[in-house]
XYZ file of C-alpha atoms in Angstrom:
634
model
C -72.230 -77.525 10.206
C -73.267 -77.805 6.317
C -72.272 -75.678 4.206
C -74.509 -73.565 2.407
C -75.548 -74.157 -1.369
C -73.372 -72.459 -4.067
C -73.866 -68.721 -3.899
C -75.014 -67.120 -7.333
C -75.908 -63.572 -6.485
C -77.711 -61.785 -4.161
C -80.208 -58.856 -4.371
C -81.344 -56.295 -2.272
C -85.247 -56.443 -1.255
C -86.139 -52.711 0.179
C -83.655 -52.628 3.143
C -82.355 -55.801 3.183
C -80.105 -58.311 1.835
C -80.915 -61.549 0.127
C -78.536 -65.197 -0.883
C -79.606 -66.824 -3.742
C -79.143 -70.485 -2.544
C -81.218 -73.560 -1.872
C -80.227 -73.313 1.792
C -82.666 -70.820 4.379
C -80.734 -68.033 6.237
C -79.596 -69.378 9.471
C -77.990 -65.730 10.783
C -78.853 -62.394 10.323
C -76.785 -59.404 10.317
C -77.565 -55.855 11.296
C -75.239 -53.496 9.962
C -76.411 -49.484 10.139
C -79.575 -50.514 9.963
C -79.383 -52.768 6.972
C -80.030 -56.893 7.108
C -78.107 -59.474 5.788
C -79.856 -63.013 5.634
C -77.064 -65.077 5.260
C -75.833 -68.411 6.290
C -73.540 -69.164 9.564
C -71.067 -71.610 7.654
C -69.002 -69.308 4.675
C -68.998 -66.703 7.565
C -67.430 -68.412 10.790
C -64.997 -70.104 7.832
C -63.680 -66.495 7.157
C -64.690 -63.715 10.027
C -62.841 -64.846 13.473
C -65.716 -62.281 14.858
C -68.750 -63.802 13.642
C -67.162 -66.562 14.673
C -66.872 -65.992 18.567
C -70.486 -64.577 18.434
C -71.551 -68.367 17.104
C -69.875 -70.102 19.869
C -71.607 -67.661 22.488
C -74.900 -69.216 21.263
C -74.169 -72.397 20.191
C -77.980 -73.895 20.857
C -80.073 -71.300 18.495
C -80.611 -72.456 15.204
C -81.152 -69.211 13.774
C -79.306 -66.261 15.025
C -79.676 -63.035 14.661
C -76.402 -59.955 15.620
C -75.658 -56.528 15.013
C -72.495 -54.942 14.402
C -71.912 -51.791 16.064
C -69.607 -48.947 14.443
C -68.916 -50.941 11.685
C -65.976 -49.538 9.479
C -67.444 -48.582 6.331
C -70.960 -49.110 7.326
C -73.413 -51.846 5.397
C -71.291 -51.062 1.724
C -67.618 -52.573 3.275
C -69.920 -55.515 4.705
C -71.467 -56.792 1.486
C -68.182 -56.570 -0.531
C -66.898 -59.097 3.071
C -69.545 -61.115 2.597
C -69.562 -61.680 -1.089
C -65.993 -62.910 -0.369
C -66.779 -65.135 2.397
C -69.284 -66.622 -0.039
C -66.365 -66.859 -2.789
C -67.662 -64.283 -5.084
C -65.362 -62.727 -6.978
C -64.366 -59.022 -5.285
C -62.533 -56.173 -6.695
C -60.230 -54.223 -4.844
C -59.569 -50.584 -6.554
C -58.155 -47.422 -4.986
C -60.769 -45.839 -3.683
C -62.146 -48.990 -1.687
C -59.037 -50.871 -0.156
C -58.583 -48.547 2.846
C -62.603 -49.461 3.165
C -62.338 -53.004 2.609
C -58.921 -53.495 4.811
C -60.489 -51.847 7.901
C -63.750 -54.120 7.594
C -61.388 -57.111 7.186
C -59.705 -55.968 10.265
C -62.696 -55.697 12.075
C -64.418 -58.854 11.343
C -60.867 -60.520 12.173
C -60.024 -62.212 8.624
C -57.354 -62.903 8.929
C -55.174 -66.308 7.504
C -55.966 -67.962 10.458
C -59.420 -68.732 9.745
C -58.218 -69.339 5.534
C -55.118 -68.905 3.364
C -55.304 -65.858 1.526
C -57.973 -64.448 3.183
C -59.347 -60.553 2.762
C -57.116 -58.954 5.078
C -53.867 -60.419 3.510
C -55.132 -59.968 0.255
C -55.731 -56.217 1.367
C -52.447 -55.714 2.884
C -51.117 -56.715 -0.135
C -53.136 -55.065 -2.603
C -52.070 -51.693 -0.613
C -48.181 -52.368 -0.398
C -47.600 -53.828 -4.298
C -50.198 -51.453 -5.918
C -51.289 -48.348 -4.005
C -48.330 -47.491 -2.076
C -46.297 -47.578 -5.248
C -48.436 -45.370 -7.828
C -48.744 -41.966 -7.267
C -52.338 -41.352 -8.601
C -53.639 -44.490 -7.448
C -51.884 -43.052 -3.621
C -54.135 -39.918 -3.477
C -57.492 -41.669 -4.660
C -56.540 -43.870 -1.285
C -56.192 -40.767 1.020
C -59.232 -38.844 -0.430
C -61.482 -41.665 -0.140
C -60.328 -42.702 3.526
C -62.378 -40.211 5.111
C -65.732 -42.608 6.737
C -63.245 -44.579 7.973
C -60.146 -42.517 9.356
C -59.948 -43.684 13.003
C -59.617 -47.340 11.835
C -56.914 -46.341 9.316
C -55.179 -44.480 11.735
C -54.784 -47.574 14.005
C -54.162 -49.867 11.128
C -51.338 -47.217 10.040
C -52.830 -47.026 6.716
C -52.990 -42.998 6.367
C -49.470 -42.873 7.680
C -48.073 -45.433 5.110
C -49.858 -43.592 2.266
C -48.740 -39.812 3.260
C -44.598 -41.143 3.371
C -45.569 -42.571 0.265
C -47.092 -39.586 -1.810
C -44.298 -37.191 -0.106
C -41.603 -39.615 -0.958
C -42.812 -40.063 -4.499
C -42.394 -35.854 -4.610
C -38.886 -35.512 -3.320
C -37.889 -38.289 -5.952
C -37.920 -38.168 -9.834
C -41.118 -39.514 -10.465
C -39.729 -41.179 -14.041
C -38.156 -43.748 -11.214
C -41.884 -44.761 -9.904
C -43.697 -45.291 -13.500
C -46.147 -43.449 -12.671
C -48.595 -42.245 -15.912
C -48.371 -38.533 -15.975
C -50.760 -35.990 -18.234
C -48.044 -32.867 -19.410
C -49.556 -30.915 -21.900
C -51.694 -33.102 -22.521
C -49.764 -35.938 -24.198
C -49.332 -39.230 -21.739
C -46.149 -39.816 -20.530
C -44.769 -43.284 -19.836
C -42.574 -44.577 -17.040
C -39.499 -43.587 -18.536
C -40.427 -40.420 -19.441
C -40.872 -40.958 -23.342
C -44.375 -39.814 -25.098
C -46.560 -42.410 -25.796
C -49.085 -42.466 -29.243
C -51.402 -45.303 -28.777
C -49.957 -47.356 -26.287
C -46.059 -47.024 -28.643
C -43.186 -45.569 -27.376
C -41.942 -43.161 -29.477
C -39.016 -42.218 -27.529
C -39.530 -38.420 -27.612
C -38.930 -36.956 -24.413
C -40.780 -34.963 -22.449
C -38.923 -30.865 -22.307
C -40.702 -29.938 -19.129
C -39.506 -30.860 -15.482
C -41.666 -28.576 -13.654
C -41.147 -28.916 -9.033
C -45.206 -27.978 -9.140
C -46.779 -30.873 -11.341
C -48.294 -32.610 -7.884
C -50.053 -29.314 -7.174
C -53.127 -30.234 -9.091
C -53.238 -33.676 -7.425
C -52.807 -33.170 -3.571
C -55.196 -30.462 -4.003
C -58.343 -32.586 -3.665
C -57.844 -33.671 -0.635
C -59.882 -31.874 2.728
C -57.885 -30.055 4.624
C -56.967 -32.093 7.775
C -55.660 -34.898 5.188
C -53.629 -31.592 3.294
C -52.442 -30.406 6.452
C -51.261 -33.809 7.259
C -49.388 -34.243 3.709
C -48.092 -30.896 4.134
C -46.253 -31.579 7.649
C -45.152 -34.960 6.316
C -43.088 -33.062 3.113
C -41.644 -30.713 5.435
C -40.671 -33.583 7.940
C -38.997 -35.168 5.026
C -37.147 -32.152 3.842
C -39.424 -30.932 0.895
C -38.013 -27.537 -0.047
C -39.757 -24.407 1.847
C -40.862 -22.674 -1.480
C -42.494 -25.808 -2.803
C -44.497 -26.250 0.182
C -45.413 -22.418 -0.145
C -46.385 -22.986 -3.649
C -48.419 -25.625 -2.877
C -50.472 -24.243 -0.286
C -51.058 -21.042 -2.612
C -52.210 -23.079 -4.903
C -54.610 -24.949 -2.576
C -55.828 -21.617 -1.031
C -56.451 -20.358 -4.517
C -58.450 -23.119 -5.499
C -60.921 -22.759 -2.595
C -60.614 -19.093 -1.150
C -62.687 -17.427 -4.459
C -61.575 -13.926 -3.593
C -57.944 -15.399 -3.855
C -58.294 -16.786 -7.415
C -59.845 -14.128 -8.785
C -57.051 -13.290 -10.919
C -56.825 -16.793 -12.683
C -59.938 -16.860 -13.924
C -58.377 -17.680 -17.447
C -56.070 -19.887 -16.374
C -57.903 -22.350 -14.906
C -58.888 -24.015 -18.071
C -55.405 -24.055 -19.473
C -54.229 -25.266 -16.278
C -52.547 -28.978 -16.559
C -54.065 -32.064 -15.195
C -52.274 -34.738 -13.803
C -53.994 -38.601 -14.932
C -55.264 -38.543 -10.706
C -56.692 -35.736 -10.727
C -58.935 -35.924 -13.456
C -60.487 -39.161 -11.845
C -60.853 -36.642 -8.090
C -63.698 -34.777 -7.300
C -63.066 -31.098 -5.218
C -62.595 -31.760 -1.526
C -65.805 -29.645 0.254
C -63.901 -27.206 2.692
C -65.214 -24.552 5.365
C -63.610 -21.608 4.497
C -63.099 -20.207 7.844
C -61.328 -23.166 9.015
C -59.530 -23.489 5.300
C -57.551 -19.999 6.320
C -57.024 -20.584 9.879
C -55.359 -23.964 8.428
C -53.213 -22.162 5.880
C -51.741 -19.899 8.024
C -50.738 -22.806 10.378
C -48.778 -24.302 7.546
C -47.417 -21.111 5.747
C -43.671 -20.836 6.022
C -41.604 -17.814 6.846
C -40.906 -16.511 3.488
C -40.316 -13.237 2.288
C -41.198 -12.434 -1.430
C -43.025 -10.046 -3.350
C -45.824 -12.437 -4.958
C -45.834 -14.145 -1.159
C -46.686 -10.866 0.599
C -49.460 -10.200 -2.031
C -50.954 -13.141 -0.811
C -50.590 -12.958 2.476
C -52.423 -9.609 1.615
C -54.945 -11.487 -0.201
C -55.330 -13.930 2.870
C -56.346 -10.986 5.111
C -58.571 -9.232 3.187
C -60.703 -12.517 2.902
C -59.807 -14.091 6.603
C -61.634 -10.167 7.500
C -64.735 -11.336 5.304
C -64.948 -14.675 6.750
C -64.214 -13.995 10.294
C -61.279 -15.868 11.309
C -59.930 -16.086 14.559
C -57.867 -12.976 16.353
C -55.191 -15.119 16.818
C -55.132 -15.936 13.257
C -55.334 -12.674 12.447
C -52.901 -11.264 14.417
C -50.918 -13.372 12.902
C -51.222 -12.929 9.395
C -50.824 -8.713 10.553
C -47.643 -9.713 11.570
C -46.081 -11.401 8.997
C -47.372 -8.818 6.123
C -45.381 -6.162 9.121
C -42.186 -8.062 8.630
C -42.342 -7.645 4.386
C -44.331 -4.366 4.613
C -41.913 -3.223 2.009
C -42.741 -5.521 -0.697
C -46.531 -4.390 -0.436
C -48.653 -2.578 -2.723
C -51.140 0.573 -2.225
C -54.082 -1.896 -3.722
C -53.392 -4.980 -1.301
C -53.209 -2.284 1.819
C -57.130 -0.608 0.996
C -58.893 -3.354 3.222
C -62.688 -2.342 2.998
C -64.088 -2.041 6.409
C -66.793 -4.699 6.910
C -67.298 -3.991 10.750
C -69.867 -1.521 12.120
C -67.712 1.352 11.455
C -68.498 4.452 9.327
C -64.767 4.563 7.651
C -64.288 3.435 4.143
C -61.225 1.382 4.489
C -59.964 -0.293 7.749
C -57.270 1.966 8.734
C -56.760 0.440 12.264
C -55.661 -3.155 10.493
C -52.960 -1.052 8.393
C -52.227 0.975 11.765
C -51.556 -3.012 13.525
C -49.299 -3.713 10.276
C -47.394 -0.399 10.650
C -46.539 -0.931 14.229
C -45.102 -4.795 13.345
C -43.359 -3.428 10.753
C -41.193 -0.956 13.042
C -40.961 -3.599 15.592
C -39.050 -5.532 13.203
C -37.025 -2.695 12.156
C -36.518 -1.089 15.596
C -32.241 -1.290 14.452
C -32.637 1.548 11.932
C -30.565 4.298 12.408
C -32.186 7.829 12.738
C -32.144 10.040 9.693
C -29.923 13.064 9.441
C -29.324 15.576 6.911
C -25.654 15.666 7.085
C -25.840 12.093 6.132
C -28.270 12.164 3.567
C -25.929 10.619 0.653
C -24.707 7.721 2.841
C -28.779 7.069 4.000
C -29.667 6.882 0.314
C -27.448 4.144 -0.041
C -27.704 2.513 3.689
C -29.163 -0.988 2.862
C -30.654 -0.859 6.326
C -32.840 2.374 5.193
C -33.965 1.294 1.999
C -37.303 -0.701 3.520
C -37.753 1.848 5.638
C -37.695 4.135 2.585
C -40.221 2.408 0.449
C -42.778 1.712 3.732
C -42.714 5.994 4.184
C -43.618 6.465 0.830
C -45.815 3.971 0.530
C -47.778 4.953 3.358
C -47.927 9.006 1.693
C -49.555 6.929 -0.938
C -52.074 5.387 1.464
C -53.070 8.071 3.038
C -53.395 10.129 -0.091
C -55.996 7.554 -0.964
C -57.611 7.383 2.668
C -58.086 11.409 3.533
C -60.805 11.813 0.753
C -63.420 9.618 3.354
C -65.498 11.982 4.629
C -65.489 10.073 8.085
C -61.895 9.789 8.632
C -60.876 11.121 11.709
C -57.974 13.766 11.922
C -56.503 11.381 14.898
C -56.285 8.415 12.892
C -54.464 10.211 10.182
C -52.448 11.890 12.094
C -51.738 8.402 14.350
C -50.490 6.851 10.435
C -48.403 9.849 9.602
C -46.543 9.611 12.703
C -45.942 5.696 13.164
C -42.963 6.013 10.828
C -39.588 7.948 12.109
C -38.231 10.761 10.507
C -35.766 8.851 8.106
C -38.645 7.037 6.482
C -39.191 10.265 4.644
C -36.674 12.203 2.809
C -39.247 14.474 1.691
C -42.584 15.322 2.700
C -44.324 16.359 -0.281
C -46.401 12.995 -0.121
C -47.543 13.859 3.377
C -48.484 17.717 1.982
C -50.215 16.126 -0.547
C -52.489 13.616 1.647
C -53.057 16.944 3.607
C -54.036 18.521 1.516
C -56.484 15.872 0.265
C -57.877 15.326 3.366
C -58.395 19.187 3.768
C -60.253 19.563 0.326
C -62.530 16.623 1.753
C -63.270 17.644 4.942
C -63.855 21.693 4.954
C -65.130 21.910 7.909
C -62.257 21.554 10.269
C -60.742 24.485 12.392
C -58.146 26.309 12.548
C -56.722 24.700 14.983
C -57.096 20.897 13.875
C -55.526 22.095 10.583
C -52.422 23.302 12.503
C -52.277 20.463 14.492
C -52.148 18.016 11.379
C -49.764 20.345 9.311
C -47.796 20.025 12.341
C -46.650 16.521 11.199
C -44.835 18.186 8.242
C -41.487 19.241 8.178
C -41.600 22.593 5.761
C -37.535 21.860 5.487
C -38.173 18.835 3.447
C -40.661 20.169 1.185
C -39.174 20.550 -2.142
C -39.723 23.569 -4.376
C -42.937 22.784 -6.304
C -44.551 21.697 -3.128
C -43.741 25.366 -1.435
C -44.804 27.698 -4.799
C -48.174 25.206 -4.490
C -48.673 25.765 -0.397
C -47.750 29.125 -0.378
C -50.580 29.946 -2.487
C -52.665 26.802 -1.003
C -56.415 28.305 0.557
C -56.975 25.515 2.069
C -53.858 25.972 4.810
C -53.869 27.358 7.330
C -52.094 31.330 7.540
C -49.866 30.281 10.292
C -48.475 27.671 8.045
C -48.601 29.773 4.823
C -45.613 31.425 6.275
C -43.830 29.075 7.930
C -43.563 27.993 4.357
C -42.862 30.940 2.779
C -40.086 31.214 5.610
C -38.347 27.826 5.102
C -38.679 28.746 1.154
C -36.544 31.905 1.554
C -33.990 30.197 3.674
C -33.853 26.933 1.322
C -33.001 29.991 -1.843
C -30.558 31.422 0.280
C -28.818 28.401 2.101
C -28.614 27.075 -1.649
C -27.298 30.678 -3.427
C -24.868 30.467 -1.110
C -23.434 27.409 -0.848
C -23.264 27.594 -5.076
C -21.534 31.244 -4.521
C -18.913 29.709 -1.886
C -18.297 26.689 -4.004
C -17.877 28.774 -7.479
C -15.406 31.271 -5.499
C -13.456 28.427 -3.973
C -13.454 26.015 -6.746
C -12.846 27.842 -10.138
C -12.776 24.159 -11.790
C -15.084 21.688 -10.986
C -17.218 20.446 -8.204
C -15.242 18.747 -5.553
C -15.839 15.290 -4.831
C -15.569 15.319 -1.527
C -17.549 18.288 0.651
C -15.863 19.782 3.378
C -17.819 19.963 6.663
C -21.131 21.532 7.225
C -21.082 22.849 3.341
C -23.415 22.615 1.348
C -23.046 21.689 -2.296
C -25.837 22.431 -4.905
C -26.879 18.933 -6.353
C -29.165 17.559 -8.901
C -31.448 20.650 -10.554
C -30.537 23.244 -7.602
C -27.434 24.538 -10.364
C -30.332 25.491 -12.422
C -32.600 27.175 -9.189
C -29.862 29.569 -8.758
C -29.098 30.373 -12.209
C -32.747 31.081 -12.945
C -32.626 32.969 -9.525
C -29.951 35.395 -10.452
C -31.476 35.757 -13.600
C -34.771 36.812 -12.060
C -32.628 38.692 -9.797
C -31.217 41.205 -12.826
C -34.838 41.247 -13.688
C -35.934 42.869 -10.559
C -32.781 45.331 -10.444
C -33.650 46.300 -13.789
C -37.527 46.625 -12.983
C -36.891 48.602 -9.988
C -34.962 51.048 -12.105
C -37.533 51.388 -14.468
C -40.214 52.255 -11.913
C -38.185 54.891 -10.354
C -37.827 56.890 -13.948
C -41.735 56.263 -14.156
C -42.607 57.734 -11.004
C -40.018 60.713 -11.739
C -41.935 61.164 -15.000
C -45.130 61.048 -12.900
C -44.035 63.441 -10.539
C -43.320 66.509 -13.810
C -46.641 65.705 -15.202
C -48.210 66.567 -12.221
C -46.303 69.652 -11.893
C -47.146 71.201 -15.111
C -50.918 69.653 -14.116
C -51.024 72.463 -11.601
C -49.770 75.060 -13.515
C -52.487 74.449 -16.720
C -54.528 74.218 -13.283
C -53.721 77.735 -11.875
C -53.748 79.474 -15.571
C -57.360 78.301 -15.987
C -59.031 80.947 -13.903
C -57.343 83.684 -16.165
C -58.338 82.218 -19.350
C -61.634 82.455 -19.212
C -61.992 85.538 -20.728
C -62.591 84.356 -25.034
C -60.902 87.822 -25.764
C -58.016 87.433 -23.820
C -57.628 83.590 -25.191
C -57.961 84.991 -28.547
C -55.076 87.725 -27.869
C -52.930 85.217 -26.243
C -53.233 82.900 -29.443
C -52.900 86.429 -31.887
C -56.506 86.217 -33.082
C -58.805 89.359 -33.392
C -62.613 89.628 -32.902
C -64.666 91.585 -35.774
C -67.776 92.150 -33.656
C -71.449 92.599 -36.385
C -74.562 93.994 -35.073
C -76.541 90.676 -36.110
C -74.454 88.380 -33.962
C -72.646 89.386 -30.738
C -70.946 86.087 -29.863
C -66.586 85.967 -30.933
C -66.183 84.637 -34.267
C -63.502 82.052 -32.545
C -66.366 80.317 -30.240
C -69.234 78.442 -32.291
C -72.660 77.955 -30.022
C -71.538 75.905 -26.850
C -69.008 78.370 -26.610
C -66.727 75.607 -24.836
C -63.915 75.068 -27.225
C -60.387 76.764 -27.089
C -59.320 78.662 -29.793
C -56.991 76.420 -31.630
C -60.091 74.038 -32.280
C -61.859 76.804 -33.582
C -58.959 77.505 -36.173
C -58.801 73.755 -37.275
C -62.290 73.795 -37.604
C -61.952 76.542 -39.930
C -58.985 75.215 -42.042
C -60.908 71.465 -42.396
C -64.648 73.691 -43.556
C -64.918 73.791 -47.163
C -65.320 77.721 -48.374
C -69.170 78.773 -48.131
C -70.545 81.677 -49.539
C -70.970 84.165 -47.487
C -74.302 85.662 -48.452
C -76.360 82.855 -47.735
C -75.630 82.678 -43.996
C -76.885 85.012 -41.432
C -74.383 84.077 -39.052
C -70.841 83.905 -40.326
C -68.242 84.004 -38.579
C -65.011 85.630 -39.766
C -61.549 86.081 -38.542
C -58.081 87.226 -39.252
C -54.368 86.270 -38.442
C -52.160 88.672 -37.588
């Protein structure tokens, strides 16, 4: 068989492939619907595969094959072919997994040439890629059209020990060109200024720098990476950061809060050459909960939070959501009122989705179903009971919820009451928080009866309401009267249960407070000193009030008596001459005016006005007045 004339280049005419060289095509090759005229000779000297296909048909001249499922479709072909031909081909990062699974498949192997493309791949992938970290991930991301083939070739699995290796070790050990705030770091860690070492070291080791990196791969190929680490011992809070960081990068309602950080954020030399991995999101949160460790943190249950709230947006599975109800249940204590108002995006007329927070209440008291029951003879030791202390934060954290909840209009009194109750008794300490969401929910919704507002005020235990919280319900509108005085009730017996356990403990103890209290006493604590001083206080108060009204209502009682006398003397002083007698005035009668001279025209006024009258007039002459009126003292 001749060979065929030196090779220069060869072009592409519409969809198909053309050698320059003196020589006519003798074979043509069909690859995803693309055509290759090229020449039997540089190919059966290289490809074991087009060679078996020649010696099937050893009489045609001019043959003509297609390759079926051909790794890397027509691309990995040309870059075999241009290396059958001897034309120089490069071998980079993102094409060697390509290139070695075409080389595998058209069977190049030394066999049919020393040093042909499939050693040359091998080695390219063992001395270069397997040994640089940036040059690693551009492999894996770029992998993708021709995964099954690297899978069988062992190619993926080489590359994933690789990259996790590279993070459990030091990676000044591996040379590997790193970009730390933003100055280029050299294999032995020293900053470099043009291409010089200039032996300043680098202050920085951070455990996250190959966040940024492994983040631009899809998600099978990070879920891979992700078991691989944890296979090879990664640390469990590394792995968690990393997979909060991936989540964040493609779960927007996630990374809402780093929207100025994401510009400052540093870039490792790989990843600014990677482009963002395309992801469904559904299947994105499904995967992340698969891989999420059991951890228990503060900033971990906000996510997991975070996680939920978009995984109810999105749709994810019930099995993935159960799940993810669960494990916010198990650190329900670390939660916040913000992460816990999930809008309702269902059908339903509610605001918020109480029944998801209902599901996270119940997991939380499965997983605290060893908590001792709350008793008021042990309140000091449940205060400090390490046990209690979640519980404690979950019962007020859930007054705070449904404080928040009970002004929706549509809120049924069975779901609040169903969220009130989930907790035990020694969740709460107090229930002001609960009177409070009551009395929310009551301001919200006036149009309840008497009996559903009894039924819900039910759930309170007037015992534990503190002093504020009575003085407010016991003047509260809104309640209902049956549980206006229950309150007022427990109020009186919380004064007097307090009064006098301070009495017994001042008669008993003239020093101080003992530090130890005997049984079933009870010893005035924090501000109740004060209650009871301002109570006896008040106390004098009233004694002295009471007092005072008595000597009013004695006064009352004499004015009324000499009320009845001036009453019963009235009839007899109607006469104006006996009034005048009685006061020692005498009447001059005159012919010209017949009225008393000690009445004036109404003839209404008592004596004694008349006089004062008299004494406050100016003297008049008498001769100018027809009627004057005179009068003399005796």
């Amino acid at each position: 068989m001749a060979p065929a004339g030196k090779v220069t280049a060869v072009h592409k005419e519409g969809n198909e492939w053309f050698c320059k060289s003196g020589l006519p095509s003798d074979i043509t090759v069909t690859v995803d619907g693309v055509k290759f005229h090229l020449h039997k000779f540089p190919l059966v000297s290289k490809c074991g595969k087009i060679s078996k296909i020649c010696e099937e048909c050893p009489e045609k001249k001019t043959l003509t094959t297609e390759l079926e499922q051909f790794p890397g479709s027509s691309d990995a072909f040309l870059i075999a072919a241009k290396f059958c031909y001897g034309m120089r081909v490069e071998l980079t990062p993102r094409n060697i997994v390509m290139i070695y699974c075409a080389a595998d498949y058209l069977e190049m192997t030394d066999e049919f040439g020393e040093g042909n493309l499939l050693s040359k791949s091998e080695t390219f992938l063992h001395k270069n890629v397997l040994q640089n970290w940036k040059d690693c991930i551009l492999a894996l991301q770029n992998c993708n059209p021709v995964l099954p083939n690297a899978e069988k070739l062992g190619i993926i699995t080489k590359c994933l020990n690789a990259v996790s290796l590279m993070v459990s070790t030091d990676p000044s050990l591996f040379g590997w060109p790193m970009m730390m705030y933003g100055t280029l770091q050299s294999p032995g860690g020293s900053i470099l200024w043009n291409g010089i070492n200039t032996g300043a070291k680098i202050r920085s080791n951070e455990s996250d720098w190959w966040f940024e990196d492994i983040s631009y791969l899809n998600v099978s190929m990070f879920e891979r990476l992700i078991k691989v680490m944890g296979n090879r011992g990664i640390r469990p809070e590394n792995l968690a950061g990393a997979i909060m960081y991936y989540a964040k990068k493609y779960l927007p309602g996630l990374g809402r809060w780093q929207s100025g950080q994401s510009s400052s954020k540093t870039r490792t030399v790989a990843s600014l050459s990677l482009t963002p991995a395309a992801v469904d999101q559904q299947a994105l949160l499904e995967t992340i909960e698969k891989l999420l460790p059991e951890k228990k943190e503060k900033s971990f249950c906000r996510f997991l939070l975070g996680l939920l709230r978009v995984g109810l947006i999105v749709g994810v599975s019930p099995r993935c959501k159960e799940s993810l109800e669960r494990r916010i249940g198990l650190q329900l204590e670390l939660a916040s009122l913000e992460g816990l108002l999930f809008p309702n995006y269902s059908d339903s007329d509610t605001l918020y989705n109480t029944d998801c927070v209902d599901r996270v209440l119940h997991h939380f008291m499965s997983s605290e179903s060893g908590i001792p029951s709350f008793s008021p003879v042990s309140m000091d030791l449940a205060k400090t009971s390490p046990s209690l202390e979640p519980l404690r934060k979950v019962g007020k954290l859930m007054d705070d919820y449904l404080a928040e909840v009970a002004s929706d209009v549509n809120l049924k009194p069975g779901k609040i009451r169903s969220l009130a109750e989930a907790l035990p008794e020694s969740s709460r300490p107090f229930h002001d928080g609960l009177y409070r969401a009551l009395d929310i929910y009551f301001k919200a919704h006036p149009w309840l009866s008497e009996r559903e507002k009894e039924e819900l005020c039910n759930i309170i235990d007037y015992q534990k309401l503190s002093i504020d919280a009575c003085a407010h319900a016991s003047q509260n509108e809104r309640l209902p009267l049956r549980t206006v005085l229950q309150v007022l009730y427990f109020e009186q017996m919380q004064l007097r249960t307090a009064l006098a356990g301070c009495l017994h403990v001042f008669d008993t103890e003239p020093g101080p407070a003992p530090a130890v209290p005997l049984p079933g006493q009870i010893v005035p604590r924090d501000g109740w000193v004060t209650v009871v001083r301002e109570n006896q206080v008040l106390k004098g108060d009233m004694e002295n009030m009471r007092s005072r009204v008595g000597e009013l209502e004695e006064e009352f009682s004499r004015i009324k008596q000499e009320m009845r006398k001036v009453t019963k003397s009235h009839s007899s002083l109607s006469s104006p001459r006996l009034v005048a007698r009685r006061i020692g005035c005498k009447l001059l009668p005159r012919s010209s005016d017949a009225q008393p001279l000690c009445g004036n025209s109404s003839g209404r006024h008592t004596p004694r006005a008349s006089v004062e009258q008299q004494q406050q007039q100016p003297p008049q002459s008498s001769r100018g007045s027809r009627h004057r009126k005179s009068f003399s003292l005796v």
